[in-house]
Short mmCIF file of C-alpha atoms and ligand atoms in Angstrom, two decimals:
data_model
loop_
_atom_site.label_atom_id
_atom_site.label_comp_id
_atom_site.label_asym_id
_atom_site.label_seq_id
_atom_site.Cartn_x
_atom_site.Cartn_y
_atom_site.Cartn_z
CA UNK Q 12 58.89 230.60 164.22
CA UNK Q 13 57.97 228.43 160.77
CA UNK Q 14 55.75 225.71 162.11
CA UNK Q 15 56.89 223.16 159.49
CA UNK Q 16 53.76 221.19 157.92
CA UNK Q 17 55.71 219.35 155.01
CA UNK Q 18 58.88 217.67 155.04
CA UNK Q 19 60.27 215.91 151.97
CA UNK Q 20 63.44 213.90 151.32
CA UNK Q 21 65.28 212.84 148.71
CA UNK Q 22 66.64 209.18 148.55
CA UNK Q 23 64.70 206.43 150.29
CA UNK Q 24 68.02 204.45 151.67
CA UNK Q 25 69.09 203.16 155.17
CA UNK Q 26 69.40 206.92 156.55
CA UNK Q 27 66.55 208.03 154.99
CA UNK Q 28 63.95 205.69 155.32
CA UNK Q 29 64.67 204.76 158.82
CA UNK Q 30 64.80 208.39 159.82
CA UNK Q 31 62.18 209.77 158.54
CA UNK Q 32 59.70 207.03 158.92
CA UNK Q 33 60.85 207.96 163.13
CA UNK Q 34 59.89 211.62 162.45
CA UNK Q 35 56.55 211.04 161.01
CA UNK Q 36 56.01 207.87 163.76
CA UNK Q 37 56.23 210.87 166.47
CA UNK Q 38 55.37 214.63 164.75
CA UNK Q 39 51.54 213.11 163.38
CA UNK Q 40 50.77 216.22 162.28
CA UNK Q 41 53.69 216.84 159.44
CA UNK Q 42 53.10 214.31 155.51
CA UNK Q 43 56.67 212.82 155.45
CA UNK Q 44 57.19 211.90 152.11
CA UNK Q 45 60.02 210.17 151.27
CA UNK Q 46 60.43 210.18 147.47
CA UNK Q 47 63.48 208.01 145.28
CA UNK Q 48 64.43 207.76 141.83
CA UNK Q 49 64.44 204.44 142.25
CA UNK Q 50 61.50 202.13 141.66
CA UNK Q 51 61.82 199.27 143.60
CA UNK Q 52 62.45 200.32 146.25
CA UNK Q 53 59.94 202.88 146.28
CA UNK Q 54 57.51 199.56 145.90
CA UNK Q 55 59.12 197.46 148.33
CA UNK Q 56 58.69 200.74 151.14
CA UNK Q 57 54.62 199.63 149.69
CA UNK Q 58 54.86 196.47 149.93
CA UNK Q 59 51.47 195.40 152.64
CA UNK Q 60 53.87 192.38 154.31
CA UNK Q 61 56.35 195.00 156.37
CA UNK Q 62 58.61 192.17 156.57
CA UNK Q 63 59.69 193.22 153.30
CA UNK Q 64 60.50 196.57 153.82
CA UNK Q 65 64.09 196.89 151.36
CA UNK Q 66 65.57 198.08 154.54
CA UNK Q 67 65.80 195.81 157.90
CA UNK Q 68 66.21 196.82 160.76
CA UNK Q 69 64.62 195.63 164.29
CA UNK Q 70 60.99 197.17 164.85
CA UNK Q 71 61.00 199.05 161.19
CA UNK Q 72 58.13 197.54 160.48
CA UNK Q 73 56.63 198.64 163.60
CA UNK Q 74 57.34 201.88 162.86
CA UNK Q 75 55.65 201.92 159.50
CA UNK Q 76 53.40 199.94 159.56
CA UNK Q 77 52.91 202.92 162.35
CA UNK Q 78 52.62 205.27 160.70
CA UNK Q 79 52.08 204.53 156.62
CA UNK Q 80 49.29 206.41 155.27
CA UNK Q 81 48.70 208.46 157.89
CA UNK Q 82 51.72 211.50 157.35
CA UNK Q 83 54.03 208.49 155.72
CA UNK Q 84 54.00 208.49 152.07
CA UNK Q 85 57.32 206.66 150.08
CA UNK Q 86 57.02 207.70 145.84
CA UNK Q 87 58.57 208.30 142.52
CA UNK Q 88 57.60 212.06 142.71
CA UNK Q 89 60.15 213.37 143.18
CA UNK Q 90 59.24 217.31 141.20
CA UNK Q 91 55.52 217.33 143.27
CA UNK Q 92 56.93 216.42 146.71
CA UNK Q 93 60.01 218.76 146.32
CA UNK Q 94 56.94 221.80 145.15
CA UNK Q 95 55.16 220.68 147.95
CA UNK Q 96 57.84 220.84 150.83
CA UNK Q 97 58.67 223.04 153.11
CA UNK Q 98 62.00 221.54 154.38
CA UNK Q 99 63.18 219.30 152.15
CA UNK Q 100 65.74 216.77 153.76
CA UNK Q 101 68.91 215.51 151.52
CA UNK Q 102 69.81 211.80 151.63
CA UNK Q 103 71.37 210.19 149.01
CA UNK Q 104 74.49 208.30 148.72
CA UNK Q 105 78.03 209.81 148.30
CA UNK Q 106 80.21 207.15 147.53
CA UNK Q 107 84.11 207.12 146.94
CA UNK Q 108 84.43 208.44 143.80
CA UNK Q 109 85.84 205.90 141.89
CA UNK Q 110 87.59 208.63 139.05
CA UNK Q 111 89.65 211.44 138.55
CA UNK Q 112 90.71 213.80 141.00
CA UNK Q 113 89.96 212.14 143.99
CA UNK Q 114 89.72 208.48 143.66
CA UNK Q 115 89.75 206.30 145.53
CA UNK Q 116 89.04 209.42 148.74
CA UNK Q 117 86.88 212.32 148.62
CA UNK Q 118 83.53 211.40 148.42
CA UNK Q 119 81.47 211.59 145.26
CA UNK Q 120 79.27 213.76 145.40
CA UNK Q 121 77.02 214.54 142.25
CA UNK Q 122 73.87 213.04 143.14
CA UNK Q 123 73.94 215.90 146.25
CA UNK Q 124 74.43 218.37 143.51
CA UNK Q 125 71.82 216.96 141.07
CA UNK Q 126 69.52 216.61 144.50
CA UNK Q 127 70.27 221.18 144.48
CA UNK Q 128 69.84 221.72 140.63
CA UNK Q 129 66.39 219.68 140.79
CA UNK Q 130 65.21 221.49 143.57
CA UNK Q 131 66.70 225.28 142.21
CA UNK Q 132 64.15 224.21 139.19
CA UNK Q 133 61.55 223.10 141.42
CA UNK Q 134 61.15 225.15 144.29
CA UNK Q 135 58.28 227.96 143.70
CA UNK Q 136 58.96 228.83 147.72
CA UNK Q 137 60.81 229.18 150.07
CA UNK Q 138 62.91 226.48 151.68
CA UNK Q 139 64.38 224.90 153.95
CA UNK Q 140 67.20 222.93 152.83
CA UNK Q 141 68.85 219.56 155.45
CA UNK Q 142 71.69 217.59 154.61
CA UNK Q 143 71.28 214.20 156.08
CA UNK Q 144 73.77 212.65 154.07
CA UNK Q 145 77.21 212.82 154.92
CA UNK Q 146 79.52 215.40 153.69
CA UNK Q 147 82.93 216.68 153.37
CA UNK Q 148 82.94 220.13 155.08
CA UNK Q 149 81.92 222.95 153.10
CA UNK Q 150 79.45 220.61 150.98
CA UNK Q 151 76.37 223.26 152.22
CA UNK Q 152 78.23 226.06 150.84
CA UNK Q 153 78.34 224.93 147.46
CA UNK Q 154 74.82 223.55 148.20
CA UNK Q 155 74.17 227.10 148.36
CA UNK Q 156 75.75 228.25 145.64
CA UNK Q 157 73.82 225.74 143.33
CA UNK Q 158 70.51 226.50 145.01
CA UNK Q 159 70.77 230.46 144.55
CA UNK Q 160 72.83 230.49 140.98
CA UNK Q 161 70.47 228.21 139.44
CA UNK Q 162 66.21 229.35 141.39
CA UNK Q 163 62.98 231.02 141.16
CA UNK Q 164 64.90 233.99 143.31
CA UNK Q 165 62.89 231.81 146.45
CA UNK Q 166 64.74 231.70 149.41
CA UNK Q 167 66.56 228.77 150.25
CA UNK Q 168 68.44 228.05 153.46
CA UNK Q 169 70.69 225.33 154.16
CA UNK Q 170 70.93 222.94 157.57
CA UNK Q 171 73.43 220.42 157.76
CA UNK Q 172 71.74 217.65 160.32
CA UNK Q 173 74.34 214.25 160.17
CA UNK Q 174 72.45 211.16 161.11
CA UNK Q 175 74.35 208.98 164.36
CA UNK Q 176 72.20 206.06 163.81
CA UNK Q 177 73.56 202.73 163.75
CA UNK Q 178 72.46 200.18 161.16
CA UNK Q 179 71.06 196.96 163.63
CA UNK Q 180 69.99 199.69 165.84
CA UNK Q 181 68.71 202.62 163.69
CA UNK Q 182 65.01 202.75 165.87
CA UNK Q 183 65.97 202.74 168.64
CA UNK Q 184 68.82 205.03 167.92
CA UNK Q 185 66.73 207.29 166.32
CA UNK Q 186 64.03 207.02 169.41
CA UNK Q 187 66.03 207.37 172.22
CA UNK Q 188 69.36 209.10 170.70
CA UNK Q 189 72.74 210.74 172.68
CA UNK Q 190 72.30 213.63 170.54
CA UNK Q 191 71.00 215.35 168.06
CA UNK Q 192 72.95 217.79 165.96
CA UNK Q 193 72.02 220.43 163.75
CA UNK Q 194 73.75 223.52 161.90
CA UNK Q 195 72.75 225.93 160.86
CA UNK Q 196 72.67 230.00 160.42
CA UNK Q 197 69.77 231.39 159.99
CA UNK Q 198 67.63 230.85 163.58
CA UNK Q 199 64.50 230.52 162.29
CA UNK Q 200 65.20 227.38 160.14
CA UNK Q 201 67.22 225.20 163.16
CA UNK Q 202 64.49 226.15 164.96
CA UNK Q 203 61.50 224.42 162.72
CA UNK Q 204 64.31 221.56 162.57
CA UNK Q 205 65.08 221.69 166.92
CA UNK Q 206 61.02 222.18 166.74
CA UNK Q 207 60.63 218.22 164.30
CA UNK Q 208 62.82 216.73 167.57
CA UNK Q 209 62.03 218.15 169.98
CA UNK Q 210 58.41 215.82 169.55
CA UNK Q 211 60.55 213.35 171.08
CA UNK Q 212 64.12 214.54 172.15
CA UNK Q 213 64.01 216.42 175.36
CA UNK Q 214 65.58 220.49 174.42
CA UNK Q 215 68.95 219.68 176.29
CA UNK Q 216 70.22 216.80 173.83
CA UNK Q 217 69.38 218.70 170.69
CA UNK Q 218 72.43 220.57 169.81
CA UNK Q 219 73.09 224.11 167.99
CA UNK Q 220 76.03 224.97 166.17
CA UNK Q 221 77.17 226.27 163.42
CA UNK Q 222 77.22 224.31 159.86
CA UNK Q 223 81.47 223.46 159.44
CA UNK Q 224 81.03 222.00 162.98
CA UNK Q 225 77.51 220.15 162.85
CA UNK Q 226 79.44 218.71 159.35
CA UNK Q 227 82.72 218.48 160.51
CA UNK Q 228 82.02 216.37 164.01
CA UNK Q 229 80.32 213.43 161.63
CA UNK Q 230 83.29 212.76 160.15
CA UNK Q 231 85.02 213.18 162.81
CA UNK Q 232 83.10 211.05 165.10
CA UNK Q 233 82.73 208.31 162.69
CA UNK Q 234 87.31 208.97 162.15
CA UNK Q 235 86.72 208.12 166.56
CA UNK Q 236 84.57 205.28 166.34
CA UNK Q 237 86.90 203.89 163.51
CA UNK Q 238 89.88 204.83 165.23
CA UNK Q 239 88.52 202.60 168.45
CA UNK Q 240 88.16 199.75 166.34
CA UNK Q 241 92.12 199.48 165.00
CA UNK Q 242 93.11 200.66 168.11
CA UNK Q 243 91.76 196.93 169.50
CA UNK Q 244 92.93 195.43 166.41
CA UNK Q 245 96.04 196.31 166.63
CA UNK Q 246 96.53 195.13 170.13
CA UNK Q 247 94.34 192.43 168.67
CA UNK Q 248 97.64 191.08 166.86
CA UNK Q 249 99.87 192.10 169.69
CA UNK Q 250 97.73 189.55 172.38
CA UNK Q 251 98.55 185.90 169.60
CA UNK Q 252 102.14 186.51 169.70
CA UNK Q 253 102.55 187.84 173.93
CA UNK Q 254 99.74 185.29 175.24
CA UNK Q 255 97.87 187.65 176.33
CA UNK Q 256 94.04 187.61 175.78
CA UNK Q 257 92.22 190.81 174.15
CA UNK Q 258 89.04 190.43 175.45
CA UNK Q 259 91.02 190.83 179.04
CA UNK Q 260 92.99 194.06 177.50
CA UNK Q 261 89.79 195.14 176.24
CA UNK Q 262 87.87 194.19 179.68
CA UNK Q 263 91.11 196.15 181.59
CA UNK Q 264 90.77 198.51 180.07
CA UNK Q 265 87.51 199.83 179.20
CA UNK Q 266 87.09 200.05 182.89
CA UNK Q 267 89.06 203.53 183.19
CA UNK Q 268 85.73 205.66 183.54
CA UNK Q 269 88.56 207.84 181.13
CA UNK Q 270 88.50 205.55 178.45
CA UNK Q 271 85.52 203.41 179.11
CA UNK Q 272 84.61 200.28 177.59
CA UNK Q 273 82.66 200.25 173.60
CA UNK Q 274 83.58 200.01 171.12
CA UNK Q 275 86.71 198.10 171.89
CA UNK Q 276 85.77 194.57 170.23
CA UNK Q 277 88.44 193.08 168.39
CA UNK Q 278 86.92 191.54 165.23
CA UNK Q 279 87.87 190.59 161.75
CA UNK Q 280 87.52 194.54 160.50
CA UNK Q 281 84.97 197.00 160.63
CA UNK Q 282 82.66 197.98 157.33
CA UNK Q 283 79.75 199.91 156.72
CA UNK Q 284 79.59 202.37 155.13
CA UNK Q 285 80.49 205.24 156.42
CA UNK Q 286 83.60 204.41 159.03
CA UNK Q 287 85.62 203.68 156.07
CA UNK Q 288 84.74 206.77 154.15
CA UNK Q 289 84.19 209.46 156.24
CA UNK Q 290 87.84 209.01 157.16
CA UNK Q 291 88.26 208.58 153.74
CA UNK Q 292 86.75 212.30 152.81
CA UNK Q 293 88.77 212.96 155.98
CA UNK Q 294 91.93 212.83 154.76
CA UNK Q 295 91.25 214.40 151.44
CA UNK Q 296 90.60 217.07 152.64
CA UNK Q 297 93.43 217.47 155.30
CA UNK Q 298 95.87 217.28 152.01
CA UNK Q 299 94.13 219.41 150.90
CA UNK Q 300 94.82 222.00 152.95
CA UNK Q 301 98.09 221.20 152.93
CA UNK Q 302 98.08 219.21 156.43
CA UNK Q 303 100.20 215.76 155.47
CA UNK Q 304 100.92 214.72 159.31
CA UNK Q 305 96.47 215.70 159.93
CA UNK Q 306 96.03 212.96 157.06
CA UNK Q 307 98.75 210.57 157.91
CA UNK Q 308 97.26 209.96 160.95
CA UNK Q 309 93.69 209.24 160.09
CA UNK Q 310 95.07 207.18 157.20
CA UNK Q 311 96.17 204.73 159.35
CA UNK Q 312 92.89 203.51 161.24
CA UNK Q 313 91.83 201.97 157.91
CA UNK Q 314 96.22 200.83 156.83
CA UNK Q 315 95.61 198.61 159.76
CA UNK Q 316 91.83 198.25 158.93
CA UNK Q 317 92.74 196.70 155.43
CA UNK Q 318 95.50 194.03 157.90
CA UNK Q 319 93.57 192.97 159.78
CA UNK Q 320 91.06 191.76 157.27
CA UNK Q 321 94.38 190.16 155.21
CA UNK Q 322 96.04 188.92 158.07
CA UNK Q 323 92.41 186.92 158.98
CA UNK Q 324 92.58 185.70 155.01
CA UNK Q 325 95.92 184.86 155.87
CA UNK Q 326 95.70 183.13 159.03
CA UNK Q 327 92.64 180.21 157.59
CA UNK Q 328 95.28 179.56 154.78
CA UNK Q 329 98.76 178.98 156.93
CA UNK Q 330 96.93 177.39 159.85
CA UNK Q 331 95.21 174.86 157.13
CA UNK Q 332 98.75 173.93 155.58
CA UNK Q 333 99.58 177.15 153.10
CA UNK Q 334 96.67 175.45 150.98
CA UNK Q 335 93.37 176.66 150.66
CA UNK Q 336 92.78 174.93 146.30
CA UNK Q 337 90.11 173.41 146.35
CA UNK Q 338 89.28 173.80 149.87
CA UNK Q 339 85.61 173.95 151.29
CA UNK Q 340 85.77 177.00 153.31
CA UNK Q 341 81.79 177.79 154.96
CA UNK Q 342 81.93 181.66 155.60
CA UNK Q 343 78.80 182.61 158.22
CA UNK Q 344 77.62 185.65 157.68
CA UNK Q 345 78.27 188.43 154.95
CA UNK Q 346 76.61 191.44 156.46
CA UNK Q 347 78.75 194.40 157.95
CA UNK Q 348 77.39 193.70 160.99
CA UNK Q 349 74.46 191.21 162.97
CA UNK Q 350 70.76 192.88 162.88
CA UNK Q 351 71.55 194.36 159.04
CA UNK Q 352 71.50 193.16 155.47
CA UNK Q 353 74.22 195.94 154.41
CA UNK Q 354 77.33 194.59 153.21
CA UNK Q 355 78.70 197.51 152.22
CA UNK Q 356 82.99 197.30 152.90
CA UNK Q 357 81.76 194.51 154.97
CA UNK Q 358 85.43 192.84 155.74
CA UNK Q 359 83.75 189.53 154.99
CA UNK Q 360 83.83 190.24 150.74
CA UNK Q 361 87.72 190.99 151.80
CA UNK Q 362 88.62 188.21 152.90
CA UNK Q 363 86.70 185.88 150.21
CA UNK Q 364 88.09 188.11 147.37
CA UNK Q 365 91.41 186.74 149.63
CA UNK Q 366 91.00 182.93 148.90
CA UNK Q 367 89.22 182.93 146.11
CA UNK Q 368 92.39 184.22 145.22
CA UNK Q 369 93.53 181.18 146.38
CA UNK Q 370 91.14 178.89 144.35
CA UNK Q 371 89.61 178.17 147.78
CA UNK Q 372 85.93 176.71 147.45
CA UNK Q 373 83.53 179.74 149.58
CA UNK Q 374 79.80 178.65 150.42
CA UNK Q 375 78.67 181.09 152.03
CA UNK Q 376 75.42 181.25 154.60
CA UNK Q 377 74.46 184.72 156.22
CA UNK Q 378 70.69 185.04 157.49
CA UNK Q 379 69.55 188.17 155.92
CA UNK Q 380 71.51 188.28 153.11
CA UNK Q 381 70.68 187.67 149.67
CA UNK Q 382 72.52 185.79 146.98
CA UNK Q 383 72.05 188.42 144.19
CA UNK Q 384 73.52 190.82 147.39
CA UNK Q 385 77.04 188.45 147.44
CA UNK Q 386 77.03 187.85 143.67
CA UNK Q 387 77.56 191.73 143.38
CA UNK Q 388 79.60 192.54 145.67
CA UNK Q 389 81.81 190.34 144.49
CA UNK Q 390 81.70 190.82 141.08
CA UNK Q 391 81.84 194.73 142.03
CA UNK Q 392 85.76 194.43 143.14
CA UNK Q 393 86.35 193.55 139.36
CA UNK Q 394 89.30 191.04 140.52
CA UNK Q 395 88.38 188.04 138.60
CA UNK Q 396 85.05 187.28 136.25
CA UNK Q 397 82.25 187.06 136.89
CA UNK Q 398 82.01 182.93 135.76
CA UNK Q 399 84.24 182.99 138.21
CA UNK Q 400 83.35 184.13 140.76
CA UNK Q 401 80.09 181.94 140.82
CA UNK Q 402 82.21 178.77 139.61
CA UNK Q 403 84.18 179.02 143.25
CA UNK Q 404 81.60 180.78 145.62
CA UNK Q 405 77.86 179.07 146.27
CA UNK Q 406 75.58 180.08 148.39
CA UNK Q 407 72.85 178.28 150.62
CA UNK Q 408 69.96 179.49 152.84
CA UNK Q 409 71.16 176.82 155.05
CA UNK Q 410 73.50 176.89 158.10
CA UNK Q 411 74.21 173.32 158.07
CA UNK Q 412 74.40 172.51 154.79
CA UNK Q 413 77.24 175.36 154.22
CA UNK Q 414 79.04 173.59 156.61
CA UNK Q 415 78.63 169.89 155.51
CA UNK Q 416 81.78 169.07 154.37
CA UNK Q 417 83.88 171.69 154.76
CA UNK Q 418 88.11 171.88 155.60
CA UNK Q 419 86.91 174.72 158.15
CA UNK Q 420 84.42 177.40 158.53
CA UNK Q 421 84.64 181.06 159.34
CA UNK Q 422 82.43 183.20 161.21
CA UNK Q 423 83.37 187.11 160.08
CA UNK Q 424 79.27 188.30 160.78
CA UNK Q 425 78.98 188.29 165.68
CA UNK Q 426 75.25 186.57 164.01
CA UNK Q 427 73.20 185.53 167.97
CA UNK Q 428 72.52 182.24 165.98
CA UNK Q 429 75.38 181.30 164.73
CA UNK Q 430 75.57 180.86 168.53
CA UNK Q 431 72.71 178.62 169.30
CA UNK Q 432 73.64 175.71 166.86
CA UNK Q 433 74.16 171.89 167.34
CA UNK Q 434 78.40 172.44 166.89
CA UNK Q 435 78.35 168.62 167.94
CA UNK Q 436 76.27 167.52 165.23
CA UNK Q 437 78.54 170.38 163.03
CA UNK Q 438 81.50 168.97 163.93
CA UNK Q 439 80.24 164.88 162.62
CA UNK Q 440 79.36 166.43 158.66
CA UNK Q 441 82.87 168.29 158.48
CA UNK Q 442 86.24 166.79 157.21
CA UNK Q 443 88.67 166.36 159.79
CA UNK Q 444 90.71 168.44 161.41
CA UNK Q 445 87.56 170.73 161.70
CA UNK Q 446 89.12 173.92 161.84
CA UNK Q 447 86.76 177.46 162.90
CA UNK Q 448 88.20 181.04 162.08
CA UNK Q 449 86.30 183.06 164.71
CA UNK Q 450 86.93 186.09 162.80
CA UNK Q 451 84.27 187.73 165.56
CA UNK Q 452 85.46 185.88 168.31
CA UNK Q 453 81.38 184.79 169.16
CA UNK Q 454 81.99 180.93 170.19
CA UNK Q 455 82.89 179.40 172.60
CA UNK Q 456 87.01 178.50 172.56
CA UNK Q 457 86.69 175.67 176.07
CA UNK Q 458 83.36 174.67 174.13
CA UNK Q 459 84.72 174.06 170.79
CA UNK Q 460 87.91 172.31 171.79
CA UNK Q 461 85.96 170.03 174.14
CA UNK Q 462 84.37 168.54 170.60
CA UNK Q 463 87.56 168.47 168.80
CA UNK Q 464 87.87 170.99 166.57
CA UNK Q 465 91.02 172.98 165.84
CA UNK Q 466 89.63 176.68 167.26
CA UNK Q 467 91.39 180.02 165.75
CA UNK Q 468 89.90 183.50 167.62
CA UNK Q 469 91.31 186.72 166.58
CA UNK Q 470 93.63 187.68 169.84
CA UNK Q 471 94.63 185.08 170.95
C1 LIG P 23 78.80 203.54 162.03
C2 LIG P 23 78.09 204.59 163.58
O1 LIG P 23 78.33 204.10 164.67
C3 LIG P 23 77.34 205.50 163.48
O2 LIG P 23 77.22 206.31 164.80
C4 LIG P 23 77.43 205.61 162.04
O3 LIG P 23 76.21 207.05 161.85
C5 LIG P 23 77.19 205.83 160.98
O4 LIG P 23 78.92 204.90 160.93
P1 LIG P 23 77.29 201.67 161.38
O5 LIG P 23 78.36 201.50 160.79
O6 LIG P 23 76.75 201.07 161.43
O7 LIG P 23 77.58 203.13 162.33
O8 LIG P 23 77.80 200.43 163.18
P2 LIG P 23 79.29 200.13 164.20
O9 LIG P 23 77.61 199.99 164.79
O10 LIG P 23 79.49 201.48 164.08
O11 LIG P 23 80.14 198.99 163.69
C6 LIG P 23 80.90 199.76 162.16
C7 LIG P 23 81.72 198.62 162.24
O12 LIG P 23 83.04 198.21 163.73
C8 LIG P 23 81.42 197.14 161.73
O13 LIG P 23 81.61 196.46 161.07
C9 LIG P 23 81.16 196.93 163.22
O14 LIG P 23 81.42 194.69 163.01
C10 LIG P 23 82.29 196.94 163.56
N1 LIG P 23 82.99 197.15 165.31
C11 LIG P 23 82.56 197.63 165.92
C12 LIG P 23 83.88 195.99 166.00
O15 LIG P 23 84.87 195.62 164.84
N2 LIG P 23 84.18 196.47 167.12
C13 LIG P 23 83.48 197.19 167.33
O16 LIG P 23 83.95 197.23 168.68
C14 LIG P 23 82.90 197.70 167.78
P1 LIG P 24 72.02 205.89 152.49
O1 LIG P 24 72.81 204.28 153.58
O2 LIG P 24 73.05 207.06 152.26
O3 LIG P 24 70.89 206.37 152.74
P2 LIG P 24 71.56 204.99 150.20
O4 LIG P 24 73.24 204.05 148.96
O5 LIG P 24 70.88 203.08 151.48
O6 LIG P 24 72.78 205.30 151.29
O7 LIG P 24 70.14 205.05 149.59
C1 LIG P 24 70.22 206.28 148.68
C2 LIG P 24 68.95 206.88 148.02
O8 LIG P 24 69.34 207.25 147.23
C3 LIG P 24 69.38 205.15 147.28
O9 LIG P 24 68.08 204.72 147.04
C4 LIG P 24 69.20 206.02 145.67
O10 LIG P 24 68.34 205.73 144.82
C5 LIG P 24 68.26 207.19 146.23
N1 LIG P 24 68.65 208.72 145.00
C6 LIG P 24 70.22 209.18 144.61
N2 LIG P 24 69.60 209.93 144.45
C7 LIG P 24 68.19 210.05 143.74
C8 LIG P 24 68.33 211.58 143.68
N3 LIG P 24 68.86 212.56 142.82
N4 LIG P 24 66.89 212.04 143.61
C9 LIG P 24 66.24 210.53 144.46
N5 LIG P 24 66.85 209.80 145.23
C10 LIG P 24 68.34 209.97 144.89
#
């Protein structure tokens, strides 16, 4: 059985960086090199000051601090790292296509293909190639084709090893996964990867399947999770008109062990780089095989999510006497969930966009997201000019500053620190009536009402 000595990971992003850091931490005898084309990103991974890592994850600094320089390296020398590795993880981004066939739905595989071609061109001995990025089903086939037809006659074994970590809890998820999934055809290659994980994951939690089951399971896991959020969000709207409380309903149904209590938190809508993309992928695949009922069924999860974001923005406008023109609305939070600086597909972007259409003045505070990122997210939508985005949106690095003089506060991310604010003091600085729109059901309604806020929360 092959003992892996050198691992290379192409892509030093939210998935590749933390995953490889933990693999290196737990396998001190394996040399792990993470490469990326993005020089600034690699420089940040190599920064002496562990506060400057490009990905913010609780506990990641300690893991990187332990392994970096020992058997964990970050580099821009892609070719050399490919040449030296026994096992290569592909962990590059696979965004939804923004052009051509499958636009807005299919995954854009151009980065994956580039990686495959580069591996084929450089490899001089046999390699195990591991798909880490989320991919449409049967990508492994394409990968295999490229590798075999453009390579130097060496053998490639393809494995699928989807990552299930959630952002904000990446390090604990990696240290203690519910399961590790490895799909493949070659028993020896599978065993080699099993051994890497077995350094810290109990064997019974390492599942092996065929390639296609592994690829599909990743999409299905995310689709099921997202479906739960859309399901409870659908009920949140019903709660608002019937006088039921969505948290009480969630608790009542979650006690049924067949349903379970997790992932039933109503919110302004799910975000993140995976849920929407993976469902769109699932929908696209189903349509490709003419399974229209299957496609429509899953598409509804996204339709519901879009509706929830729009509904929240509309609620703000309606409640504020049908106009937010020139009104100062403080946004607490921009990240798609707490404990991450990731903003991809964050509900905050779409809620802001809706309010900016109505010429609101939005002032954003997020403990981890930079002003550059916030403007980039808004500019990327292409809804209005970059000048208009900068005219209408201000980003500050202090919540009290964001709230001072505001007509309303909107909570978009469930950062813990928002709960600890001196809301009595906030109230003094705000315009009257002082509105709070809680998209995360984070604050205490009784307390806010006692302080005199007009408080609106999803699903109540
Ligand atoms: C998800 C999957 O959980 C993970 O297994 C996969 O590898 C990648 O995609 P992630 O996107 O990091 O992880 O975050 P997750 O915690 O799943 O939350 C996704 C979105 O759903 C967030 O915007 C979150 O706020 C929202 N959410 C989650 C809710 O609105 N309510 C819930 O009850 C749970
Ligand atoms: P994810 O959330 O899937 O980790 P990210 O966008 O955070 O996605 O990270 C993907 C990384 O992959 C980016 O830093 C990008 O620069 C890198 N990347 C994409 N294509 C290549 C390539 N051909 N070679 C090296 N790095 C690449």
